């Protein structure tokens, strides 16, 4: 099998994006296996202080996102994504929707990509501001709608498997 780092740069860039988008699809679907398959086994997801991190291990990361989907209706959208094969890194802007709390958080994440497999080895999450009781956790004064950001979750919530869900 060809090492990820030995693939052509444009192929690496495309695969980085596919990996991150598949991870987000897995988050929105609450699909632990789909999420975990995008990570190295020993991947680490770092968070700002006070947010119960870091999460260590592909299945720990996936299990925790599934738990949040099932308890606070979490959903995620990718607003921007840049892959940089030269450094084996990618960065995204995202929105973490929390419909059960009538709130959302905007932020960015840096991804470290494993040069052997092309899987996610590390995520470092940064938020627009410290989480608090505000409905919208965003950059003050920035016009998200005018800049074509999602203004609602990209998927229906609550998730059909969430506790207390009924049609």
Short mmCIF file of C-alpha atoms in Angstrom, two decimals, residues 25 52 57 82 98 101 113 142 162:
data_model
loop_
_atom_site.label_atom_id
_atom_site.label_comp_id
_atom_site.label_asym_id
_atom_site.label_seq_id
_atom_site.Cartn_x
_atom_site.Cartn_y
_atom_site.Cartn_z
CA UNK A 25 -20.95 12.95 8.39
CA UNK A 52 -13.50 17.75 29.63
CA UNK A 57 -8.38 7.26 21.08
CA UNK A 82 -8.31 24.07 3.85
CA UNK A 98 -26.93 22.31 20.13
CA UNK A 101 -30.00 23.94 24.43
CA UNK A 113 -2.87 14.06 9.38
CA UNK A 142 -18.96 39.30 12.23
CA UNK A 162 -31.97 9.98 20.77
#
